[in-house]
Coordinates of C-alpha atoms and ligand atoms in Angstrom, one line a residue:
M581 CA 138.1 -80.9 23.8
M582 CA 138.4 -80.5 20.1
N583 CA 139.1 -77.0 18.9
T584 CA 136.8 -76.8 15.9
P585 CA 136.5 -73.3 14.6
L586 CA 133.3 -71.3 14.9
T587 CA 132.8 -70.1 11.3
I588 CA 129.9 -69.2 9.1
P589 CA 129.9 -71.9 6.4
P590 CA 128.7 -74.7 8.8
M591 CA 125.7 -72.5 9.7
L592 CA 124.4 -72.6 6.1
E593 CA 125.5 -76.3 5.7
R594 CA 123.3 -77.1 8.7
A595 CA 120.2 -75.5 7.0
E596 CA 121.1 -77.4 3.7
R597 CA 121.4 -80.7 5.5
Y598 CA 118.6 -80.6 8.1
F599 CA 116.1 -78.1 6.7
P600 CA 116.4 -78.4 2.9
N601 CA 112.7 -77.8 2.3
K602 CA 112.2 -74.9 4.6
Q603 CA 111.6 -71.7 2.7
V604 CA 113.0 -68.2 2.2
I605 CA 110.3 -65.9 1.0
S606 CA 111.7 -62.9 -0.6
R607 CA 110.1 -59.8 -2.1
T608 CA 111.9 -58.0 -4.9
L609 CA 110.8 -55.1 -7.1
A610 CA 109.3 -57.5 -9.6
K611 CA 107.7 -60.3 -7.5
T612 CA 107.8 -62.5 -4.5
H613 CA 110.2 -65.4 -4.7
R614 CA 110.1 -68.7 -2.7
Y615 CA 113.3 -70.6 -2.4
T616 CA 114.1 -73.6 -0.2
Y617 CA 117.3 -73.7 1.8
A618 CA 118.5 -76.5 -0.6
E619 CA 118.2 -73.9 -3.4
I620 CA 119.6 -71.0 -1.4
G621 CA 122.6 -73.3 -0.5
K622 CA 123.3 -74.0 -4.2
R623 CA 122.9 -70.4 -5.3
T624 CA 125.1 -69.3 -2.4
R625 CA 127.8 -71.7 -3.5
A626 CA 127.5 -70.6 -7.1
L627 CA 127.9 -67.0 -5.9
A628 CA 131.0 -67.9 -3.8
S629 CA 132.5 -69.6 -6.9
V630 CA 131.7 -66.5 -9.0
L631 CA 133.4 -64.2 -6.5
T632 CA 136.4 -66.5 -6.5
E633 CA 136.5 -66.4 -10.4
L634 CA 136.3 -62.6 -10.3
G635 CA 139.5 -62.6 -8.4
L636 CA 138.3 -61.7 -5.0
K637 CA 140.9 -62.7 -2.4
R638 CA 140.8 -63.8 1.1
G639 CA 140.1 -60.9 3.5
E640 CA 139.1 -58.6 0.7
R641 CA 135.8 -56.8 0.8
V642 CA 132.7 -57.1 -1.4
G643 CA 130.1 -54.4 -0.9
T644 CA 126.4 -54.8 -1.0
V645 CA 124.0 -51.9 -1.8
A646 CA 120.7 -53.7 -1.3
W647 CA 117.4 -54.2 0.5
N648 CA 116.3 -57.2 2.5
H649 CA 115.9 -60.1 0.0
H650 CA 117.2 -63.6 -0.9
R651 CA 120.2 -62.3 -3.0
H652 CA 121.4 -60.2 -0.1
L653 CA 121.1 -63.3 2.1
E654 CA 123.1 -65.3 -0.4
A655 CA 125.8 -62.7 -0.3
Y656 CA 125.8 -62.8 3.6
F657 CA 127.0 -66.4 3.3
A658 CA 128.9 -66.5 0.0
A659 CA 131.4 -63.7 0.8
P660 CA 132.6 -65.2 4.2
G661 CA 132.2 -68.7 2.7
M662 CA 135.0 -68.0 0.1
G663 CA 137.1 -66.1 2.6
A664 CA 136.1 -62.6 1.8
V665 CA 134.3 -60.0 3.9
L666 CA 130.8 -58.8 3.2
H667 CA 130.6 -55.0 3.6
M668 CA 126.9 -54.0 3.9
I669 CA 126.6 -50.5 2.7
N670 CA 124.0 -48.0 4.0
M671 CA 122.7 -46.5 0.7
R672 CA 121.1 -43.7 2.6
L673 CA 124.4 -42.2 3.6
S674 CA 125.3 -38.8 2.1
P675 CA 127.2 -39.1 -1.2
D676 CA 130.4 -38.0 0.6
H677 CA 130.0 -40.7 3.2
L678 CA 129.1 -43.3 0.6
V679 CA 132.3 -42.6 -1.2
Y680 CA 134.2 -42.6 2.0
V681 CA 133.0 -46.0 3.3
I682 CA 133.5 -47.8 -0.1
N683 CA 137.0 -46.4 -0.5
H684 CA 137.9 -46.9 3.2
A685 CA 136.8 -50.5 3.1
E686 CA 138.6 -50.9 -0.2
D687 CA 135.6 -52.7 -1.7
K688 CA 136.6 -54.6 -4.9
I689 CA 133.2 -55.8 -6.1
L690 CA 129.8 -54.1 -5.5
L691 CA 126.5 -56.0 -5.6
I692 CA 123.8 -53.5 -6.3
D693 CA 120.0 -53.6 -6.4
E694 CA 118.6 -52.4 -9.7
D695 CA 116.7 -49.4 -8.2
L696 CA 119.9 -48.4 -6.4
L697 CA 122.1 -48.3 -9.4
P698 CA 121.8 -44.5 -9.7
V699 CA 123.1 -44.1 -6.2
I700 CA 126.4 -45.7 -7.2
E701 CA 126.5 -44.2 -10.7
S702 CA 126.4 -40.7 -9.2
V703 CA 129.6 -41.3 -7.2
Q704 CA 131.4 -43.8 -9.4
E705 CA 134.1 -41.4 -10.5
Q706 CA 135.3 -41.1 -7.0
L707 CA 135.5 -44.8 -6.2
T708 CA 139.2 -45.9 -6.2
T709 CA 139.2 -49.6 -5.5
V710 CA 136.1 -51.2 -7.1
H711 CA 136.9 -53.3 -10.2
T712 CA 133.6 -55.0 -10.8
Y713 CA 129.9 -54.2 -10.5
I714 CA 127.1 -56.7 -10.3
I715 CA 123.4 -55.8 -10.6
M716 CA 120.8 -57.7 -8.6
T717 CA 117.6 -57.8 -10.6
D718 CA 114.9 -60.1 -11.9
N719 CA 115.2 -58.7 -15.4
E720 CA 116.9 -60.9 -18.0
S721 CA 119.0 -58.1 -19.5
V722 CA 121.6 -55.7 -17.9
P723 CA 120.4 -52.1 -18.2
E724 CA 122.3 -49.2 -19.8
S725 CA 124.7 -47.9 -17.2
S726 CA 127.9 -45.9 -16.8
L727 CA 129.2 -48.6 -14.4
A728 CA 131.6 -50.9 -16.1
P729 CA 132.1 -53.8 -16.1
L730 CA 128.5 -54.5 -15.0
F731 CA 127.3 -58.1 -14.8
S732 CA 124.0 -59.6 -14.1
Y733 CA 123.8 -61.5 -10.8
E734 CA 121.5 -64.2 -12.2
Q735 CA 123.6 -64.7 -15.4
L736 CA 126.8 -65.0 -13.3
L737 CA 125.0 -67.5 -11.0
D738 CA 123.9 -69.6 -14.0
K739 CA 127.6 -70.0 -14.9
G740 CA 128.7 -70.5 -11.3
D741 CA 129.5 -73.8 -9.6
R742 CA 126.5 -74.9 -7.5
G743 CA 128.6 -77.6 -5.8
F744 CA 131.4 -75.2 -4.8
S745 CA 133.0 -76.1 -1.5
F746 CA 133.3 -73.3 1.0
L747 CA 136.8 -72.5 2.1
T748 CA 138.2 -75.0 4.6
G749 CA 140.8 -73.8 7.1
L750 CA 139.1 -70.5 7.8
D751 CA 140.3 -69.1 11.1
E752 CA 137.4 -68.2 13.4
N753 CA 138.9 -64.9 14.1
E754 CA 139.0 -63.8 10.5
P755 CA 136.6 -61.0 9.6
A756 CA 133.4 -62.2 7.9
A757 CA 131.4 -59.0 7.6
M758 CA 131.7 -55.3 8.0
C759 CA 129.4 -52.4 8.7
Y760 CA 129.9 -48.6 9.2
T761 CA 128.2 -46.7 12.0
S762 CA 125.7 -44.2 10.6
A763 CA 127.6 -41.3 12.2
T764 CA 125.7 -38.1 12.8
T765 CA 128.9 -36.2 13.2
G766 CA 132.3 -37.0 11.6
K767 CA 133.1 -39.7 9.1
P768 CA 131.4 -43.2 9.6
K769 CA 133.5 -45.7 11.6
G770 CA 133.9 -49.2 10.3
V771 CA 133.3 -52.3 12.4
L772 CA 134.6 -55.8 11.4
Y773 CA 132.6 -58.8 12.6
S774 CA 134.6 -62.0 13.0
H775 CA 133.2 -65.5 12.0
R776 CA 133.5 -66.4 15.7
G777 CA 131.6 -63.3 16.8
I778 CA 128.7 -64.0 14.4
A779 CA 128.6 -67.7 15.3
L780 CA 128.4 -67.1 19.0
H781 CA 125.9 -64.2 18.6
S782 CA 123.7 -66.6 16.5
L783 CA 124.0 -69.2 19.2
V784 CA 122.8 -66.8 21.9
Q785 CA 119.9 -65.7 19.7
G786 CA 118.6 -69.2 19.9
M787 CA 118.5 -69.3 23.7
V788 CA 115.1 -69.4 25.4
D789 CA 116.0 -66.5 27.7
T790 CA 116.9 -64.3 24.8
T791 CA 115.2 -64.1 21.4
A792 CA 114.7 -67.9 21.2
I793 CA 114.9 -68.2 17.4
S794 CA 114.2 -71.7 16.4
E795 CA 113.1 -73.9 13.5
N796 CA 109.5 -73.2 14.5
D797 CA 109.8 -69.6 13.6
V798 CA 108.8 -67.6 10.6
C799 CA 111.4 -64.8 11.0
M800 CA 110.9 -61.4 9.2
P801 CA 113.8 -59.0 9.7
V802 CA 112.5 -55.5 9.0
V803 CA 115.7 -54.0 10.3
P804 CA 117.7 -53.4 7.1
M805 CA 120.3 -55.9 6.0
F806 CA 122.6 -52.9 5.4
H807 CA 122.6 -52.2 9.1
V808 CA 124.5 -54.4 11.8
N809 CA 123.8 -57.7 10.0
A810 CA 120.1 -57.0 10.2
W811 CA 120.7 -57.6 13.9
G812 CA 122.2 -61.0 13.1
L813 CA 118.7 -62.4 12.2
P814 CA 119.6 -63.7 8.7
Y815 CA 122.5 -65.6 10.2
S816 CA 120.6 -67.1 13.2
A817 CA 117.4 -67.8 11.2
T818 CA 119.4 -69.8 8.6
F819 CA 121.4 -71.5 11.3
Y820 CA 118.3 -72.8 13.1
G821 CA 116.4 -73.5 9.9
A822 CA 113.6 -71.0 10.5
T823 CA 111.5 -69.9 7.6
Q824 CA 112.5 -66.4 6.5
V825 CA 110.4 -63.6 5.1
L826 CA 112.5 -60.8 3.6
P827 CA 110.3 -57.8 2.9
G828 CA 112.3 -56.2 0.1
P829 CA 112.3 -52.5 -1.1
N830 CA 109.7 -49.8 -0.5
F831 CA 107.7 -51.7 2.1
T832 CA 104.9 -49.9 4.0
P833 CA 103.3 -50.7 7.3
Q834 CA 100.4 -52.1 5.3
L835 CA 102.6 -54.5 3.4
L836 CA 104.3 -55.7 6.6
A837 CA 100.8 -56.4 8.0
E838 CA 99.9 -58.3 4.9
L839 CA 103.1 -60.4 5.1
I840 CA 102.5 -61.1 8.8
E841 CA 99.0 -62.4 8.0
S842 CA 99.8 -64.3 4.8
E843 CA 103.1 -65.9 5.8
K844 CA 102.1 -66.3 9.5
V845 CA 105.2 -64.5 10.7
T846 CA 106.1 -65.4 14.3
F847 CA 109.1 -63.2 14.9
T848 CA 110.1 -59.8 13.6
G849 CA 112.6 -57.1 14.5
G850 CA 112.9 -53.3 13.8
V851 CA 113.1 -49.8 15.2
P852 CA 110.3 -48.1 17.1
T853 CA 109.2 -46.0 14.2
I854 CA 108.4 -49.1 12.2
W855 CA 106.3 -50.5 15.0
L856 CA 104.5 -47.2 15.5
G857 CA 103.4 -47.4 11.8
L858 CA 102.4 -51.0 12.1
L859 CA 100.4 -50.3 15.2
Q860 CA 98.4 -47.7 13.3
V861 CA 97.5 -50.3 10.7
L862 CA 96.8 -53.2 13.0
N863 CA 94.6 -51.0 15.2
K864 CA 92.2 -50.7 12.4
G865 CA 91.6 -54.5 12.9
N866 CA 91.8 -55.6 9.2
Y867 CA 94.8 -57.9 9.7
D868 CA 95.3 -61.1 11.7
A869 CA 98.6 -60.7 13.5
S870 CA 98.0 -63.6 16.0
S871 CA 100.9 -65.6 14.6
L872 CA 103.4 -63.2 16.1
R873 CA 105.1 -64.6 19.2
A874 CA 107.7 -61.8 19.4
V875 CA 108.2 -58.3 18.0
I876 CA 111.7 -57.1 18.9
C877 CA 112.3 -53.4 19.2
G878 CA 115.7 -51.7 19.4
G879 CA 117.8 -49.0 18.0
S880 CA 116.1 -46.4 20.2
A881 CA 114.0 -46.6 23.3
A882 CA 110.7 -48.4 23.0
P883 CA 108.2 -46.3 25.0
K884 CA 106.2 -48.2 27.6
S885 CA 103.0 -47.2 25.7
I886 CA 104.0 -49.0 22.6
I887 CA 104.7 -52.2 24.5
E888 CA 101.4 -52.0 26.2
A889 CA 99.5 -51.2 23.0
F890 CA 100.9 -54.3 21.3
E891 CA 100.4 -56.6 24.2
K892 CA 97.1 -55.4 25.8
K893 CA 95.2 -54.4 22.7
L894 CA 96.6 -56.8 20.1
G895 CA 97.8 -59.6 22.2
V896 CA 101.2 -59.5 20.5
P897 CA 104.3 -60.0 22.8
F898 CA 106.7 -57.1 22.4
F899 CA 110.3 -57.2 23.6
H900 CA 112.8 -54.4 24.0
A901 CA 116.5 -55.1 23.1
Y902 CA 119.6 -52.9 23.1
G903 CA 122.8 -52.9 21.1
M904 CA 124.9 -50.9 18.6
T905 CA 126.9 -51.3 15.4
E906 CA 129.9 -52.0 17.6
T907 CA 128.2 -54.9 19.4
S908 CA 126.9 -57.1 16.5
P909 CA 124.4 -55.9 18.0
L910 CA 122.7 -57.9 20.8
V911 CA 123.8 -56.7 24.2
S912 CA 120.7 -56.8 26.4
Y913 CA 117.2 -58.2 26.2
S914 CA 114.2 -57.2 28.3
R915 CA 112.3 -60.1 29.7
L916 CA 110.9 -60.7 33.2
K917 CA 112.6 -63.0 35.6
S918 CA 110.3 -65.7 37.1
H919 CA 109.7 -63.8 40.3
Q920 CA 109.0 -60.5 38.4
Q921 CA 106.2 -62.2 36.6
E922 CA 104.3 -62.1 39.9
W923 CA 104.6 -58.3 40.1
E924 CA 101.8 -55.8 39.6
E925 CA 101.1 -55.0 35.9
E926 CA 102.4 -51.4 36.2
D927 CA 105.7 -52.6 37.6
R928 CA 106.1 -55.4 35.1
Y929 CA 105.8 -52.9 32.2
T930 CA 108.2 -50.6 33.9
V931 CA 110.8 -53.3 33.9
R932 CA 109.9 -54.4 30.3
A933 CA 110.4 -50.8 29.1
K934 CA 114.0 -50.9 30.3
Q935 CA 116.6 -52.3 28.0
G936 CA 117.0 -55.4 30.1
M937 CA 119.7 -57.7 31.4
A938 CA 122.9 -58.4 29.4
V939 CA 122.6 -61.6 27.5
P940 CA 124.9 -64.6 28.4
L941 CA 128.6 -64.0 27.6
I942 CA 128.2 -60.3 27.6
D943 CA 129.7 -58.3 30.5
I944 CA 128.6 -54.7 31.4
K945 CA 129.2 -52.0 33.9
G946 CA 128.4 -48.3 34.4
V947 CA 131.1 -45.8 35.2
N948 CA 131.1 -42.2 36.2
E949 CA 133.6 -39.7 37.7
N950 CA 133.3 -41.6 41.0
G951 CA 134.1 -45.0 39.6
E952 CA 131.7 -47.9 39.0
I953 CA 128.0 -47.0 39.6
A954 CA 125.9 -48.9 42.1
W955 CA 123.3 -51.3 40.7
D956 CA 120.5 -49.3 42.5
G957 CA 118.5 -48.0 39.5
N958 CA 119.5 -44.4 40.4
E959 CA 123.2 -43.7 39.9
M960 CA 124.0 -42.7 36.4
G961 CA 127.1 -43.6 34.4
E962 CA 128.4 -44.4 31.0
L963 CA 127.7 -48.0 29.9
L964 CA 130.8 -50.1 29.2
I965 CA 130.6 -53.5 27.5
R966 CA 132.8 -56.4 26.7
G967 CA 132.3 -59.8 25.2
P968 CA 133.0 -62.2 22.3
W969 CA 130.9 -60.2 19.7
I970 CA 131.9 -56.7 20.8
A971 CA 134.4 -54.9 18.5
D972 CA 137.8 -54.1 20.0
S973 CA 138.6 -51.3 17.5
Y974 CA 137.3 -49.5 14.5
H975 CA 138.7 -50.5 11.1
Q976 CA 141.9 -48.5 10.5
D977 CA 140.6 -45.5 12.4
E978 CA 142.5 -43.3 14.9
R979 CA 139.2 -42.6 16.8
S980 CA 139.4 -46.2 18.1
I981 CA 141.3 -45.1 21.2
D982 CA 138.4 -42.9 22.3
T983 CA 135.9 -45.7 22.3
F984 CA 137.9 -48.9 23.1
R985 CA 139.9 -48.5 26.3
D986 CA 141.0 -50.8 29.1
G987 CA 139.4 -53.8 27.5
W988 CA 136.0 -52.2 27.3
L989 CA 133.8 -50.6 24.7
H990 CA 132.8 -47.1 25.9
T991 CA 129.3 -46.7 24.5
G992 CA 128.6 -43.0 25.0
D993 CA 125.2 -44.1 26.5
V994 CA 124.3 -42.9 29.9
V995 CA 122.6 -45.6 32.0
T996 CA 121.3 -46.7 35.3
I997 CA 121.4 -50.4 36.3
D998 CA 118.9 -51.7 38.8
E999 CA 119.2 -54.3 41.6
E1000 CA 118.0 -57.0 39.1
G1001 CA 120.7 -56.0 36.6
S1002 CA 118.3 -54.4 34.2
I1003 CA 119.9 -51.6 32.2
K1004 CA 118.0 -48.4 31.5
I1005 CA 119.4 -46.1 28.8
V1006 CA 118.9 -42.6 30.3
D1007 CA 120.2 -40.9 27.2
R1008 CA 123.1 -40.6 24.8
T1009 CA 125.7 -38.5 26.5
K1010 CA 125.3 -35.8 23.8
D1011 CA 121.5 -35.7 24.1
L1012 CA 121.2 -35.3 27.9
I1013 CA 119.8 -31.9 28.8
K1014 CA 121.7 -30.0 31.4
S1015 CA 119.3 -27.7 33.3
G1016 CA 120.5 -25.6 36.2
G1017 CA 123.3 -28.1 37.0
E1018 CA 120.9 -31.1 36.9
W1019 CA 120.4 -33.7 34.2
I1020 CA 117.1 -34.2 32.4
S1021 CA 116.6 -37.3 30.3
S1022 CA 115.3 -36.5 26.8
V1023 CA 114.4 -40.2 26.4
D1024 CA 112.2 -40.3 29.6
L1025 CA 110.3 -37.2 28.5
E1026 CA 109.8 -38.6 24.9
N1027 CA 108.5 -41.9 26.1
A1028 CA 106.1 -40.2 28.5
I1029 CA 104.8 -37.8 25.8
M1030 CA 104.3 -40.8 23.4
G1031 CA 102.0 -42.2 26.0
H1032 CA 99.5 -39.4 25.4
E1033 CA 96.6 -40.8 23.3
A1034 CA 96.8 -38.0 20.7
V1035 CA 100.5 -38.3 20.1
L1036 CA 102.1 -40.3 17.3
E1037 CA 105.7 -39.4 17.8
A1038 CA 107.8 -37.1 20.0
A1039 CA 111.4 -36.1 20.4
V1040 CA 112.8 -33.8 23.0
V1041 CA 115.9 -31.7 22.5
A1042 CA 117.9 -29.2 24.5
V1043 CA 118.0 -25.6 23.5
P1044 CA 120.4 -23.1 25.0
H1045 CA 119.1 -21.0 27.9
E1046 CA 120.6 -17.9 29.5
K1047 CA 119.8 -18.8 33.1
W1048 CA 119.5 -22.6 33.1
Q1049 CA 122.2 -23.3 30.5
E1050 CA 119.8 -25.7 28.6
R1051 CA 116.1 -26.3 28.7
P1052 CA 114.0 -29.1 27.1
I1053 CA 111.7 -28.5 24.1
A1054 CA 109.4 -31.2 22.9
C1055 CA 108.7 -31.7 19.2
V1056 CA 105.4 -33.5 18.7
V1057 CA 103.6 -35.1 15.8
L1058 CA 99.9 -35.8 16.5
K1059 CA 98.0 -38.7 15.2
E1060 CA 96.0 -38.0 12.0
D1061 CA 92.6 -37.7 13.5
K1062 CA 93.6 -36.4 17.0
K1063 CA 94.0 -33.0 18.6
A1064 CA 96.0 -31.8 21.6
T1065 CA 97.3 -28.4 22.8
K1066 CA 100.5 -27.6 24.5
E1067 CA 98.5 -27.3 27.8
D1068 CA 97.0 -30.7 27.3
I1069 CA 100.4 -32.3 27.0
L1070 CA 102.0 -30.4 29.9
E1071 CA 99.0 -31.3 32.1
Y1072 CA 99.4 -35.0 31.1
L1073 CA 103.1 -34.9 32.0
A1074 CA 102.8 -32.9 35.2
P1075 CA 102.1 -35.8 37.6
Q1076 CA 104.9 -37.9 36.1
F1077 CA 107.9 -35.5 36.5
A1078 CA 109.4 -32.8 38.7
K1079 CA 108.2 -29.4 37.6
W1080 CA 111.7 -28.4 36.3
W1081 CA 111.7 -31.4 33.9
L1082 CA 108.7 -30.2 32.0
P1083 CA 109.4 -28.9 28.5
D1084 CA 109.4 -25.1 28.1
E1085 CA 107.7 -25.4 24.7
I1086 CA 105.8 -28.0 22.7
V1087 CA 106.4 -27.5 19.0
F1088 CA 103.9 -29.3 16.8
M1089 CA 105.3 -30.7 13.5
E1090 CA 104.1 -32.6 10.5
Q1091 CA 106.9 -35.1 10.8
L1092 CA 110.2 -35.5 12.6
P1093 CA 113.5 -35.6 10.7
R1094 CA 115.1 -39.1 10.8
T1095 CA 118.5 -40.6 10.4
S1096 CA 119.2 -43.1 7.6
V1097 CA 118.2 -46.0 9.9
G1098 CA 114.9 -44.4 11.1
K1099 CA 115.9 -42.8 14.4
F1100 CA 115.0 -39.2 15.2
L1101 CA 117.7 -36.9 14.0
K1102 CA 118.1 -34.8 17.1
R1103 CA 120.8 -32.5 15.7
A1104 CA 118.7 -31.4 12.8
L1105 CA 115.7 -31.1 15.1
R1106 CA 117.6 -28.9 17.6
E1107 CA 118.7 -26.5 14.8
Q1108 CA 115.1 -26.4 13.5
V1109 CA 113.7 -25.7 16.9
V1110 CA 116.2 -23.0 17.7
K1111 CA 115.2 -21.3 14.5
T1112 CA 111.5 -21.7 15.0
I1113 CA 111.3 -20.4 18.6
G1114 CA 114.1 -17.9 18.1
Ligands
ADP2599 P1 124.1 -45.1 15.4 O1 125.2 -45.1 16.4 O2 124.6 -44.8 14.1 O3 122.9 -44.5 15.8 P2 123.6 -47.8 16.1 O4 122.6 -48.7 15.6 O5 124.9 -48.3 16.3 O6 123.7 -46.6 15.1 O7 123.0 -47.1 17.4 C1 123.4 -47.5 18.6 C2 122.8 -46.6 19.6 O8 121.3 -46.6 19.6 C3 123.1 -47.0 21.1 O9 124.3 -46.5 21.4 C4 121.9 -46.3 21.8 O10 122.1 -45.0 22.1 C5 120.8 -46.5 20.8 N1 119.9 -47.6 21.2 C6 120.0 -48.9 20.6 N2 119.0 -49.7 21.1 C7 118.4 -48.9 22.0 C8 117.3 -49.2 22.9 N3 116.7 -50.3 23.0 N4 116.9 -48.2 23.7 C9 117.5 -47.0 23.7 N5 118.5 -46.7 22.9 C10 119.0 -47.6 22.1

């Protein structure tokens, strides 16, 4: 067989050649843009030529500080297309961490959204490697700024070479992109994604037994493009020639509902909190969401109640997926096997609420102190993963040896695996609650509480306990117009759990603290709860 390299440029070239008239619809601060893949291709080539002119060398990093829009998409392809590495930067990191990731990645050029300029201005003195700043804006002029030199993205593109040839001779194992984990403790850890990893990940996202992204789709990644390649969706959607809808800055659930209706979005992906918000809006019945064939939910567990609410009330198919920054991210996808489709409804949703089977080419196992766990849906162990789009180390980081051992990524997620191979994330190792020598899953309790009709969101944390070591406390946000007491919620949970699993306390809150990518921030919550209940 020929050994043609699996690299990123041919993915865009395919869209240019076969789907030149399909559109990328992109919302920026000023307006909504509509570009065809033919135009996106030319603009991407122009950007690649500009980056080359600016002296960016093979393997060097160019950072993006940007929302989901067409310019960010162009950078996703231009940087690897001219041999460099796209470093997507999470602008919500603390200033310390922001400085750390930019310096650690040794970013040479930063592409920055106009509204995010102050974020970089506030730390610019501490940046040691950046030599050029580029502002991504619809405005004609470059604003006053302390960043220098600061160029306009559009003005540079006007001067760029729209016929630029992407680098030939790229090795498929060269890095193409880079993302840091949004660490809740310690410094963020950098993960490099290879051309090959991204190409294979995109291929698998097109399989009918996984996300099945195809030319038929109108794909709207809500998951940020500064986090794990927006789950790879901008790459695979371009590869397959799907229409893309990029929702831009400051979007609300309302705006997402509007885009779904007006652009007839078929496929979208994001974390559970996004879908909880969208559900509230769609439940009012003012928007038509019937175009949706798949809402993908990952990043934290999707409670069974959300899946049921989308599917039974709204008729919108809702799928649970699992992955992490270190895994590009798709590891597993929850869909029913043909024989499971015959099961009772309750059992079907129980399977769908698990994180699903590993996708093709990904290998998993669970391990505890007794060795490999049985695939019986009961025994718990840490999930280990390997495969062609799983990182094998962190970028220049001594902590690599803790996570990458014996050819496996050690995830820190505690799982069971059932007879059908479906993974269930019981908890993160650090969030499991140890009560009287037994383990309680915070995730199971949260998901059950979120099934109560008055509850909008819930997070369960461990608090220290003299006798039992730790006990669960539930933090609950009620829906706007609903009421429930501690007793109501405990009564609702009682039939579903052993008595000792039930939370000792229910703390009602206005909102739950979140991480920079929208997950519940359990560490802050635990501190808050310990203070509140003394
Ligand atoms: P961070 O590690 O900074 O939170 P990641 O996006 O890499 O950012 O998070 C990966 C983690 O998120 C996984 O290790 C797992 O604990 C959790 N996670 C991801 N998807 C799911 C899911 N579908 N269900 C439960 N937990 C999930």
